[in-house]
Coordinates of C-alpha atoms in Angstrom, one line a residue:
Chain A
X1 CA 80.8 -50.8 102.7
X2 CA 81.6 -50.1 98.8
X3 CA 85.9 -50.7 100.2
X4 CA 84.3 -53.9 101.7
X5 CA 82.7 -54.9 98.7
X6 CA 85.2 -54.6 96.2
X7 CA 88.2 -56.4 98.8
X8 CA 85.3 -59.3 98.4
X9 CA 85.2 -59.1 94.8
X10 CA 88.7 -58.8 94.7
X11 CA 89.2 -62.1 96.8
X12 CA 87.0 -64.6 95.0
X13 CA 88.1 -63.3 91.9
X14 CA 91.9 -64.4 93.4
X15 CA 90.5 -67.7 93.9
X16 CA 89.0 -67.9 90.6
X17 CA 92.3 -67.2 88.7
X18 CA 94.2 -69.5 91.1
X19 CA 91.3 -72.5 90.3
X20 CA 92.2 -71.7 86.3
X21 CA 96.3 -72.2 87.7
X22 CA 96.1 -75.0 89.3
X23 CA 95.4 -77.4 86.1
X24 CA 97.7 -79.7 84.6
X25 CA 100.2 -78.3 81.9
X26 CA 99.2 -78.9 78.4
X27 CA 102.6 -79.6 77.4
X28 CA 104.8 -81.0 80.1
X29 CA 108.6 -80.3 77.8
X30 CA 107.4 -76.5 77.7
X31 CA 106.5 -76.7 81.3
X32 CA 109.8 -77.9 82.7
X33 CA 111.3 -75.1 80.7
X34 CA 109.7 -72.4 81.9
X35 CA 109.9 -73.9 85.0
X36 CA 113.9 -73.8 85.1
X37 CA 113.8 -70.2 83.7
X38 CA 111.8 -68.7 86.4
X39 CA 114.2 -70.8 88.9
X40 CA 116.6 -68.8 87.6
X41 CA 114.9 -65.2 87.7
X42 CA 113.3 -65.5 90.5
X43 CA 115.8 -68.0 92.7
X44 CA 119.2 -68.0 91.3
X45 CA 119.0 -64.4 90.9
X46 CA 118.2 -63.5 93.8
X47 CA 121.0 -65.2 95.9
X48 CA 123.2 -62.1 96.0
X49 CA 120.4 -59.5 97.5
X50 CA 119.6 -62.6 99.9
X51 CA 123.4 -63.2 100.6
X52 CA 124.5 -59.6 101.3
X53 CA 121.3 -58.7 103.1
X54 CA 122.0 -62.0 105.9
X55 CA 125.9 -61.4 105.9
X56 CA 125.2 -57.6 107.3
X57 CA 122.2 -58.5 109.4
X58 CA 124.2 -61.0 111.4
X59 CA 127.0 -59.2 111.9
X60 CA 124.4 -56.3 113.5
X61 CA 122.7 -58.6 115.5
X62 CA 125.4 -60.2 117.0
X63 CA 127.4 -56.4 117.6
X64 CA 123.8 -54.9 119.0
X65 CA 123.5 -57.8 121.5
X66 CA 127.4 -57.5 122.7
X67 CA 126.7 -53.8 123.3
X68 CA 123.6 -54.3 124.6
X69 CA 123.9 -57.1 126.9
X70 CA 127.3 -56.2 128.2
X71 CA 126.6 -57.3 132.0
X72 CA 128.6 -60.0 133.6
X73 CA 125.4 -61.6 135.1
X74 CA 124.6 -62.7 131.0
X75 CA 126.0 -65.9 130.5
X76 CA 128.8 -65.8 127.6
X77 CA 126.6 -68.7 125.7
X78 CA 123.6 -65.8 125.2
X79 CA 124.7 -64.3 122.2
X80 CA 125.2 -67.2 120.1
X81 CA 121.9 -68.7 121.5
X82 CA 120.0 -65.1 120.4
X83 CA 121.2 -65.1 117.5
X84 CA 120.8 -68.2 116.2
X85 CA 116.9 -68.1 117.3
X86 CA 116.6 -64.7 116.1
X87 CA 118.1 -65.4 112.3
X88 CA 115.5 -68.7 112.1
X89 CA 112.8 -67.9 113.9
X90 CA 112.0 -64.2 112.7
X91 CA 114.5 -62.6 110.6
X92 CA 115.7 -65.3 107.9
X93 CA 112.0 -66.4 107.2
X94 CA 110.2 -63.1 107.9
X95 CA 112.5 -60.4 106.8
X96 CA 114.2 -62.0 103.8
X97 CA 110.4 -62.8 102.9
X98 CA 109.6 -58.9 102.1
X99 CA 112.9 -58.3 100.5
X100 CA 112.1 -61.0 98.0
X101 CA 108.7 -59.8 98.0
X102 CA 109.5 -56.2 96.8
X103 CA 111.9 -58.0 94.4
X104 CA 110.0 -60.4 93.2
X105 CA 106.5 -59.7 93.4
X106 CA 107.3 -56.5 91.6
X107 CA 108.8 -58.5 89.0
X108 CA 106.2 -61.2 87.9
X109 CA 103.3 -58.3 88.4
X110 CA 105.2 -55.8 86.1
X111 CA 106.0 -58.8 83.6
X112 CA 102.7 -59.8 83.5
X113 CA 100.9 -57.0 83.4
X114 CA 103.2 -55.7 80.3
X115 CA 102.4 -59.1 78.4
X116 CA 98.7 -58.2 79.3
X117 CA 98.7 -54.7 77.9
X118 CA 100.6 -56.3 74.6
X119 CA 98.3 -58.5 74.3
X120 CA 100.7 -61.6 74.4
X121 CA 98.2 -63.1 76.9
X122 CA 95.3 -62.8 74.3
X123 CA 97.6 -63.9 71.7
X124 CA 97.9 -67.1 74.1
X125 CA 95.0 -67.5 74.4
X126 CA 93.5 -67.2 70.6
X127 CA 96.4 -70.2 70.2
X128 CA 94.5 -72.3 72.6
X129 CA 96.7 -72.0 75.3
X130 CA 95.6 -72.1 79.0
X131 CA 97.5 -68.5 79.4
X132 CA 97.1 -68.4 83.3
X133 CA 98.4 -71.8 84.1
X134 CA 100.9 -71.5 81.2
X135 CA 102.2 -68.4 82.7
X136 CA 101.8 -68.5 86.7
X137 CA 101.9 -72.3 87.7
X138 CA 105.9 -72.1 86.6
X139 CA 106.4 -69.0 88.9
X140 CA 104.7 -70.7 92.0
X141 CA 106.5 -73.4 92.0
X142 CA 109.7 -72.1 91.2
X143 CA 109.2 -69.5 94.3
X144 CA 108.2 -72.8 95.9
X145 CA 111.2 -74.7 95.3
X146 CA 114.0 -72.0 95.6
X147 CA 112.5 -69.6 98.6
X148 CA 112.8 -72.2 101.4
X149 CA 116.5 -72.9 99.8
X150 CA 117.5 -69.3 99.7
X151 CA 116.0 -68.9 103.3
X152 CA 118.1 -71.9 104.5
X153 CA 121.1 -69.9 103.0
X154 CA 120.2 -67.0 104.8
X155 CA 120.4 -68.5 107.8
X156 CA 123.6 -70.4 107.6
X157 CA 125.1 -67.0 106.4
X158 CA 123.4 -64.8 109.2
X159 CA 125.2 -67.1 111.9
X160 CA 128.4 -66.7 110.0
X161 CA 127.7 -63.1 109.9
X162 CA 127.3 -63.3 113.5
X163 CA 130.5 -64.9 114.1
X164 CA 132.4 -61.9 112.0
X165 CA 130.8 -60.0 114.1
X166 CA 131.8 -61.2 117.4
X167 CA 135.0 -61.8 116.0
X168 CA 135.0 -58.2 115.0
X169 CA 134.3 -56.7 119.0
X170 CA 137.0 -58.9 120.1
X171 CA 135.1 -59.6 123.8
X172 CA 133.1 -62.9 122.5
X173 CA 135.9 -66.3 122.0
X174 CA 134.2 -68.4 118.7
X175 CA 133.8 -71.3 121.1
X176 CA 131.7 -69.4 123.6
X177 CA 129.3 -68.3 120.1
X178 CA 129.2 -71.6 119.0
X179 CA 128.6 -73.6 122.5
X180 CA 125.3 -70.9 122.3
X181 CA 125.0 -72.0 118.5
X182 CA 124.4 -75.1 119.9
X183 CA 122.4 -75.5 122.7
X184 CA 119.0 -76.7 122.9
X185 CA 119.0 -76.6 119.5
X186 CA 115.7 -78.5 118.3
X187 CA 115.3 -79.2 114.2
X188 CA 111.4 -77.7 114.7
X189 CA 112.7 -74.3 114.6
X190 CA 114.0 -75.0 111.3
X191 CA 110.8 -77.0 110.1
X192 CA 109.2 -73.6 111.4
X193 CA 111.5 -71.4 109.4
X194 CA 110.6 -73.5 105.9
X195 CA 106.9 -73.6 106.9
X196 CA 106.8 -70.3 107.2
X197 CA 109.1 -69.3 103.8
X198 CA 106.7 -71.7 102.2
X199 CA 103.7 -70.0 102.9
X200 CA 105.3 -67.0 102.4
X201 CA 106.6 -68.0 99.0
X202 CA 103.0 -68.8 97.4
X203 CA 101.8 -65.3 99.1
X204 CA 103.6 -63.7 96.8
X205 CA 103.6 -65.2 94.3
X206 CA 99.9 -65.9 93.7
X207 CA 99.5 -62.3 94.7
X208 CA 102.1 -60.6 92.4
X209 CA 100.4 -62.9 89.4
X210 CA 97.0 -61.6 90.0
X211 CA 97.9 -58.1 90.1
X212 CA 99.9 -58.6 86.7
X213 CA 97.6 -61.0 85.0
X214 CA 94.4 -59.1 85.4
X215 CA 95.1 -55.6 85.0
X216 CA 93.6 -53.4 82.5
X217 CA 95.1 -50.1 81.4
X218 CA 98.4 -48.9 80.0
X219 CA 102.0 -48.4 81.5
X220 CA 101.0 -46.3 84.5
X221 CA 98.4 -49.3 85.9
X222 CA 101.9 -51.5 85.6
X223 CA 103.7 -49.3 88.3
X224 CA 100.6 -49.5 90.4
X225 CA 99.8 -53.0 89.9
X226 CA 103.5 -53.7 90.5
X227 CA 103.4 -51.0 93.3
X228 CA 100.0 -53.2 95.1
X229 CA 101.8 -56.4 94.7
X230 CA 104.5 -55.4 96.8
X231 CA 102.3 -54.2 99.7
X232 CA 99.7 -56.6 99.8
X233 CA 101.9 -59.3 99.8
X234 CA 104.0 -57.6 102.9
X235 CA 100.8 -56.8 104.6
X236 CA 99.7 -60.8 104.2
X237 CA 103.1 -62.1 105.1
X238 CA 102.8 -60.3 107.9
X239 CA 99.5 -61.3 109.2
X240 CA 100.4 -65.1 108.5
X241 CA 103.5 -64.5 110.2
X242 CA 101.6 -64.0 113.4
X243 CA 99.0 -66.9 112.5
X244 CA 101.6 -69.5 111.9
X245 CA 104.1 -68.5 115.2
X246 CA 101.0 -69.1 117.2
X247 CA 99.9 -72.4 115.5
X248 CA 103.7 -73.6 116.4
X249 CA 103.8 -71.9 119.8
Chain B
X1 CA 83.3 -69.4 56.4
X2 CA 82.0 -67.7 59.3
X3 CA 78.5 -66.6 60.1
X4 CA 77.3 -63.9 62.9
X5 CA 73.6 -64.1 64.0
X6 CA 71.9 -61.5 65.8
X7 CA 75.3 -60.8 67.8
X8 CA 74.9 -58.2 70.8
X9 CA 77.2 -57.2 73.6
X10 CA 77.0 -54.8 76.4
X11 CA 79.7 -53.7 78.6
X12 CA 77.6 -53.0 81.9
X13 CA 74.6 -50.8 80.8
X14 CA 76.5 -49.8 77.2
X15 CA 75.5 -51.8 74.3
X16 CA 78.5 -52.0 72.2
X17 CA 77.2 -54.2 69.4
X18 CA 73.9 -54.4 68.2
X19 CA 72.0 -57.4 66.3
X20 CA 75.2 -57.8 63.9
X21 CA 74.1 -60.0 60.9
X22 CA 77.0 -60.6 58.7
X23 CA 79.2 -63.7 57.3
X24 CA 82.7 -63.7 56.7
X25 CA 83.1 -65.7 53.1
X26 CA 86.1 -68.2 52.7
X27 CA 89.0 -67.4 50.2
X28 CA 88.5 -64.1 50.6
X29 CA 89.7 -61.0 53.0
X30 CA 86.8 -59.7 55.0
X31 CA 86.9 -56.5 55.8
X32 CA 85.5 -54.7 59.0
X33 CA 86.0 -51.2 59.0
X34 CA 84.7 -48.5 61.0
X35 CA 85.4 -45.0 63.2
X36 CA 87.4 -45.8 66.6
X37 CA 85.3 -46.6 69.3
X38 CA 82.7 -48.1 66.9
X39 CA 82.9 -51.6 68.1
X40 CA 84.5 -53.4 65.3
X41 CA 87.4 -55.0 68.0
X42 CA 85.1 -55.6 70.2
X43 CA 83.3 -58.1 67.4
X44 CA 86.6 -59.4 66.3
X45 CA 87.4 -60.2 70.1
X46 CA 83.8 -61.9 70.0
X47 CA 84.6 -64.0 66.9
X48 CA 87.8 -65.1 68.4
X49 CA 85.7 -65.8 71.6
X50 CA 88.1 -63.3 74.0
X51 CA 84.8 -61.9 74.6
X52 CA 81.4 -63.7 75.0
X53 CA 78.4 -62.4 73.3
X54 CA 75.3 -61.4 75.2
X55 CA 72.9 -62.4 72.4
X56 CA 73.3 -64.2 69.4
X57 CA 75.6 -66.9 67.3
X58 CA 78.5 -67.3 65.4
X59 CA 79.1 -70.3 63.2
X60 CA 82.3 -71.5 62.4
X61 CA 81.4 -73.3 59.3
X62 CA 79.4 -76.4 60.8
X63 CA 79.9 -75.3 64.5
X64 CA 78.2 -73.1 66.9
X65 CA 80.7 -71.3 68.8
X66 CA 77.9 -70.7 72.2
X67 CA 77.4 -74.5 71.5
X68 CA 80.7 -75.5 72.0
X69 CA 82.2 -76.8 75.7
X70 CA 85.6 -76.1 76.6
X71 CA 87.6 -78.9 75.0
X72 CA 85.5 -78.2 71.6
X73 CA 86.5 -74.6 71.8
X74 CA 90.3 -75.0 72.6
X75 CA 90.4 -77.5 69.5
X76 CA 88.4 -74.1 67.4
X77 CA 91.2 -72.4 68.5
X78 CA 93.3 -74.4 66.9
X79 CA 92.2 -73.7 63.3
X80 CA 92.8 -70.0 64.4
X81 CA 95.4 -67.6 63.7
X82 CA 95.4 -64.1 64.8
X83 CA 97.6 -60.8 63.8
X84 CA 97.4 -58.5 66.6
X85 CA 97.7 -54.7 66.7
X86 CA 101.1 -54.4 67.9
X87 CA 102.1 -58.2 66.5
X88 CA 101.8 -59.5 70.2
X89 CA 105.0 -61.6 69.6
X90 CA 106.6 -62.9 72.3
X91 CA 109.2 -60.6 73.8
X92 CA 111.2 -63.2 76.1
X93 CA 111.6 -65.5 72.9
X94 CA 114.0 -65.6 69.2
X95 CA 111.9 -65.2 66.3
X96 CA 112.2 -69.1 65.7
X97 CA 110.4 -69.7 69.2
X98 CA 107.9 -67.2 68.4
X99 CA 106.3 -69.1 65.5
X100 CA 107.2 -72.8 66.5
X101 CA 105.8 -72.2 69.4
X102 CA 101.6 -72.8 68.6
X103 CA 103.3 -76.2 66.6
X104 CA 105.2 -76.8 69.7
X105 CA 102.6 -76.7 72.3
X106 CA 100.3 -79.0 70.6
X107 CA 103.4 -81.3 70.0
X108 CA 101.9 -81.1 66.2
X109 CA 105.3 -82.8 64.9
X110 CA 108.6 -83.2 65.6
X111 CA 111.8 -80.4 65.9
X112 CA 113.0 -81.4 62.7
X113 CA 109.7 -80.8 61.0
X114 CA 108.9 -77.9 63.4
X115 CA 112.5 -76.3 61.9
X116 CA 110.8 -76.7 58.2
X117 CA 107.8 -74.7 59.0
X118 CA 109.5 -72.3 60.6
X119 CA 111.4 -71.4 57.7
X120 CA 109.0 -72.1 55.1
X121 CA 107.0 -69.7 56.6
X122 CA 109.6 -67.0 57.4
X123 CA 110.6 -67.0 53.6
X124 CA 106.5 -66.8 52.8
X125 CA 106.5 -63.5 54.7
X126 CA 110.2 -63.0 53.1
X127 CA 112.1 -62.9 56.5
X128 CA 114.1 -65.8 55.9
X129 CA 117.7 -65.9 58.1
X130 CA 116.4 -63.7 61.2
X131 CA 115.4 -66.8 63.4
X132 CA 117.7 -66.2 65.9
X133 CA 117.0 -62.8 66.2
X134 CA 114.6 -61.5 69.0
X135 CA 111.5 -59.4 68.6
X136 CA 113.2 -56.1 70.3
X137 CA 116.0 -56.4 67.0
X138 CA 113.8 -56.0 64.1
X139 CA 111.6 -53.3 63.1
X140 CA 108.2 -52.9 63.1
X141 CA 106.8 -54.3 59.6
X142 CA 109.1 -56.8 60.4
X143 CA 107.4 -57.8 63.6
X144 CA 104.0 -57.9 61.7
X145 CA 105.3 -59.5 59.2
X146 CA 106.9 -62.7 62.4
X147 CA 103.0 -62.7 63.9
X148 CA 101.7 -63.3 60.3
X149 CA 104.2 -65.8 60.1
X150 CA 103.2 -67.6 63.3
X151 CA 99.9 -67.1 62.9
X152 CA 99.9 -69.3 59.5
X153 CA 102.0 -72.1 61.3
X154 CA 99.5 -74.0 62.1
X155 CA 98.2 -73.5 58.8
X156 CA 94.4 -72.0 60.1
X157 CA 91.3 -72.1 58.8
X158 CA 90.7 -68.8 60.1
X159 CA 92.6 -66.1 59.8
X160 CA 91.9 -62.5 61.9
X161 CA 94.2 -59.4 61.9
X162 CA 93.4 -56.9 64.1
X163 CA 94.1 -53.1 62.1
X164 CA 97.4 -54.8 60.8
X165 CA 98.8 -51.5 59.2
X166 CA 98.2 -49.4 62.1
X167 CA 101.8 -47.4 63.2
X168 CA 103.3 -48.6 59.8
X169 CA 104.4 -46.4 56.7
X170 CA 102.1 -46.4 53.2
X171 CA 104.9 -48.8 51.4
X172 CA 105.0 -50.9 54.4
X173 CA 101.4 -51.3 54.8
X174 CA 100.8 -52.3 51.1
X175 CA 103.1 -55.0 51.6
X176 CA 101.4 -56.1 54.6
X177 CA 98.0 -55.9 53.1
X178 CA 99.6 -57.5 49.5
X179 CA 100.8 -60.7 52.0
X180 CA 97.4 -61.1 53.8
X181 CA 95.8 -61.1 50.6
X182 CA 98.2 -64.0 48.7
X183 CA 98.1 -66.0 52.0
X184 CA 94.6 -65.9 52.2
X185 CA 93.8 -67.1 48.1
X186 CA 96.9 -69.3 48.6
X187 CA 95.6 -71.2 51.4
X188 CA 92.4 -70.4 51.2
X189 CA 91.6 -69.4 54.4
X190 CA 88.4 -67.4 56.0
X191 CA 90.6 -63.8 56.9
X192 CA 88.7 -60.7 58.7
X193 CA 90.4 -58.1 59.1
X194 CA 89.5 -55.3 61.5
X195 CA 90.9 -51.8 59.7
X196 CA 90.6 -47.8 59.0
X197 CA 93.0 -47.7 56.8
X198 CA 91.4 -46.5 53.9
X199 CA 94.2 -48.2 51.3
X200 CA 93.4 -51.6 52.8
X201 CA 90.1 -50.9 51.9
X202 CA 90.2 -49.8 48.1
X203 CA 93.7 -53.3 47.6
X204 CA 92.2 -55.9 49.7
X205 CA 88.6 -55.2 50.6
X206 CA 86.9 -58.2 48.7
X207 CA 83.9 -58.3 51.0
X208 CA 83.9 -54.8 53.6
X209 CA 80.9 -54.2 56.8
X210 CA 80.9 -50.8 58.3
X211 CA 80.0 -50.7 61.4
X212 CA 78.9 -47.4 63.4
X213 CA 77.8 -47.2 66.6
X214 CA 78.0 -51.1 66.9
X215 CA 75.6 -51.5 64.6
X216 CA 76.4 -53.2 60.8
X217 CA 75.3 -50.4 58.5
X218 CA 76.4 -51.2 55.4
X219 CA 78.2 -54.4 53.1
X220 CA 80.0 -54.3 50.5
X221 CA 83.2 -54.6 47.9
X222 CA 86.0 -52.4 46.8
X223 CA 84.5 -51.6 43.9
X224 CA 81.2 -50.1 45.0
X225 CA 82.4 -48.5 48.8
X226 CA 83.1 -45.5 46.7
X227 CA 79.8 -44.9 45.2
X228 CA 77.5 -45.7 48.0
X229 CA 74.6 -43.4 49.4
X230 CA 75.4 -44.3 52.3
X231 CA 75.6 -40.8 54.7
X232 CA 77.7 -42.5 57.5
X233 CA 80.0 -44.7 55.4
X234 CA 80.5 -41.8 52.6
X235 CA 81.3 -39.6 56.3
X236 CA 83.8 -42.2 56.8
X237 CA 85.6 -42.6 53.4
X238 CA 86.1 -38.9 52.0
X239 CA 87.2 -37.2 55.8
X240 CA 90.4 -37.0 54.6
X241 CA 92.2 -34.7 52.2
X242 CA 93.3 -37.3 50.1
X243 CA 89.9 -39.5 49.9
X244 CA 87.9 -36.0 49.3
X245 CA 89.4 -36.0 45.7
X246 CA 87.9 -38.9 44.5
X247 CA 84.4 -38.1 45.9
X248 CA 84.1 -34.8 43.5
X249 CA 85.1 -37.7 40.3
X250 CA 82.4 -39.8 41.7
X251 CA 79.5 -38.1 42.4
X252 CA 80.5 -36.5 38.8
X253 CA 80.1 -40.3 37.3

């Protein structure tokens, strides 16, 4: 009851910080550059994990489903077909969603959290500076803005991946991969994949920023906050996962 | 000048600060001073309105700050500059960015102008030629020495340092507590300073409040904190070695 208590305390005191977020930006020239330098921490620098992660997850899928479905019965267009709705539907959106969560929701908690404990927010906010919107509303929407583009990377990559790796086993001809690439290909699956990154991408964000921006303590309650930011936002993205495939099934 | 009525604030059931009575006079460095634990930031934070008061007022020369909306506040918070504890500069930003940024965020002039103040008041604090230099580069007087810097850039009427000497050598300190005390004649400006550094006391304490157990229990100057009959403030002063040699003189006197 007390557990229950506290994870309702807990919410509506979420939604309290997010109302003080969402406000206009008191100086729109400081805004936009913040804005650009969180596109590049939490975006730009984060093509490389997303890259690698896609390039070696489409080369296993592909190899697993050539091992795996090695029957004549399977139709040669199969693997390109599986893999394709594989990368968008679950694994691009879904999977590349926690990695940039552990990455970047450990980030933004661990940087807020240290600007809490050094007082820089209460420095803000002795200036007269909205410190939550001044210091979150930049990191939503710049998870907002590059997320669904690193996912679309993701899955372009994925598929090439793939394509190493039915190039690699030798049994699969490119134009049998890409004839399964192809068919009944619809553009809602990708509308679904960028849904999804998007809702995923102001999970956790908003979460990560809460953790950081209201913690009290020293340097240990940074590793936990960080620590919490990480798994509540996998734990969410996971039940929205489910939420949103059945909305668009 | 700034005036506390009747100011009370509990954490839960714990009453911090009790029925503090006190005014803060302009032109001169205000002193509060008191054992760790006894409430003294946790007025400052109320003054600087970080934290609310359960009970009471403070006035901020003609205005009330419980009176004030939102929009009246943030413009308060305008005419204040704070010094925090560990200088609370900006880590991501130069030196230059630190202290343009208050001027910068209430588009108070333009970059060239901005540039001016920025240097003017990096030679006040004699730090002139490090604006490029980031917080992490420069030691720590010197960082005390950037948030005293930004927090005259918007040249305040109010000016609060929260234990500004604390983790600094003596020489350092007197030189922090010798700036604070031309910046606030020069300017004229309405400085508390929250401190237990005894030194700051006996250079810069023009108008000193103990306060023990969140209560105010004594005011004063520099020039009678030694001589008072006061059992808690006298506890205070003369714990250490140092201090205890000048009791024996006085009580002698």
């Amino acid at each position: 009851m007390k557990k229950l208590r506290y994870l309702i305390e807990d919410f509506g005191n979420y939604l309290l910080l997010m109302k003080e977020v969402f406000r206009w930006p008191q100086n729109m020239h400081i805004f936009k550059r913040q804005l650009l330098f969180e596109i590049r921490t939490l975006g730009l620098d984060s093509i490389l994990i997303v890259f690698l992660v896609s390039v070696f997850v489409g080369v296993a899928v592909v190899v697993q489903l050539l091992i795996n479905l090695e029957n004549p019965i399977y139709p040669d267009w199969i693997y390109g077909f599986s893999a394709r709705k594989t990368m968008m539907l679950e694994f691009s959106p879904t999977i590349i969603a926690l990695i940039l969560a552990g990455k970047c929701a450990s980030k933004i908690s661990s940087e807020l959290g240290t600007q809490r404990i050094s007082e820089q927010i209460d420095a803000l906010e002795v200036m007269g500076v909205h410190s939550a919107s001044y210091l979150i509303l930049p990191k939503i929407i710049a998870c907002m803005i590059t997320f669904p583009l690193l996912i679309i990377m993701s899955i372009f990559v994925s598929i090439l991946g793939g394509a190493v790796g039915a190039m690699t086993i030798g049994t699969l001809s490119m134009a049998a991969y890409t004839d399964g690439l192809r068919l009944e290909y619809h553009n809602i699956d990708l509308i679904f994949a960028i849904v999804k990154i998007f809702v995923y991408s102001i999970i956790i964000s908003t979460i990560a920023s809460y953790r950081g921006y209201t913690l009290k303590g020293g340097s240990v309650e940074v590793g936990i906050q960080s620590t919490k930011s990480v798994v509540q936002s996998c734990i969410v993205i996971m039940i929205f996962d489910l939420i949103i495939t059945n909305l668009f099934m | 000048m700034i005036k506390v009525e009747h100011v009370s604030k509990y954490f839960g059931e714990k009453k911090v600060l009790s029925d503090i009575n006190t005014e803060f006079e302009n032109g001169k460095c205000n002193l509060i001073i008191g054992k760790s634990g006894s409430g003294k930031t946790v007025l400052m934070k109320c003054l600087v309105s970080l934290y609310t008061p359960d009970e009471g007022y403070i006035h901020f020369d003609d205005r009330i700050l419980r009176h004030l909306n939102k929009k009246e506040k943030m413009l308060l918070r305008k005419d204040i500059g704070m010094l925090f504890q560990g200088g609370a500069l900006f880590d991501s930003m130069t030196i230059e960015e630190n202290i343009m940024f208050p001027i910068r965020m209430f588009q108070l002039s333009d970059y060239k102008t901005m540039r001016k103040r920025v240097d003017f008041c990096l030679e006040r604090v004699n730090l002139s030629g490090i604006n490029k230099q980031y917080p992490s580069e420069i030691s720590g007087g010197m960082q005390k020495r950037v948030a005293i810097a930004r927090a005259i850039a918007t040249q305040p009427k109010y000016l609060f340092c929260d234990e500004p000497n604390s983790g600094l050598d003596p020489q350092t300190s007197i030189v922090i507590d010798q700036l604070i005390k031309e910046i606030t004649h020069e300017y004229n400006i309405t400085t508390v300073i929250n401190t237990h550094d005894m030194n700051s006391v006996m250079e810069i304490g023009e108008n000193i409040n103990f306060i023990n157990q969140g209560q105010l229990w004594w005011k004063g100057n520099y020039h009678n904190v030694l001589n008072s009959n006061n059992t808690e403030l006298n506890d205070f002063i003369f714990c250490s070695a140092l201090t205890k040699r000048l009791k024996p003189q006085n009580d002698h006197e």
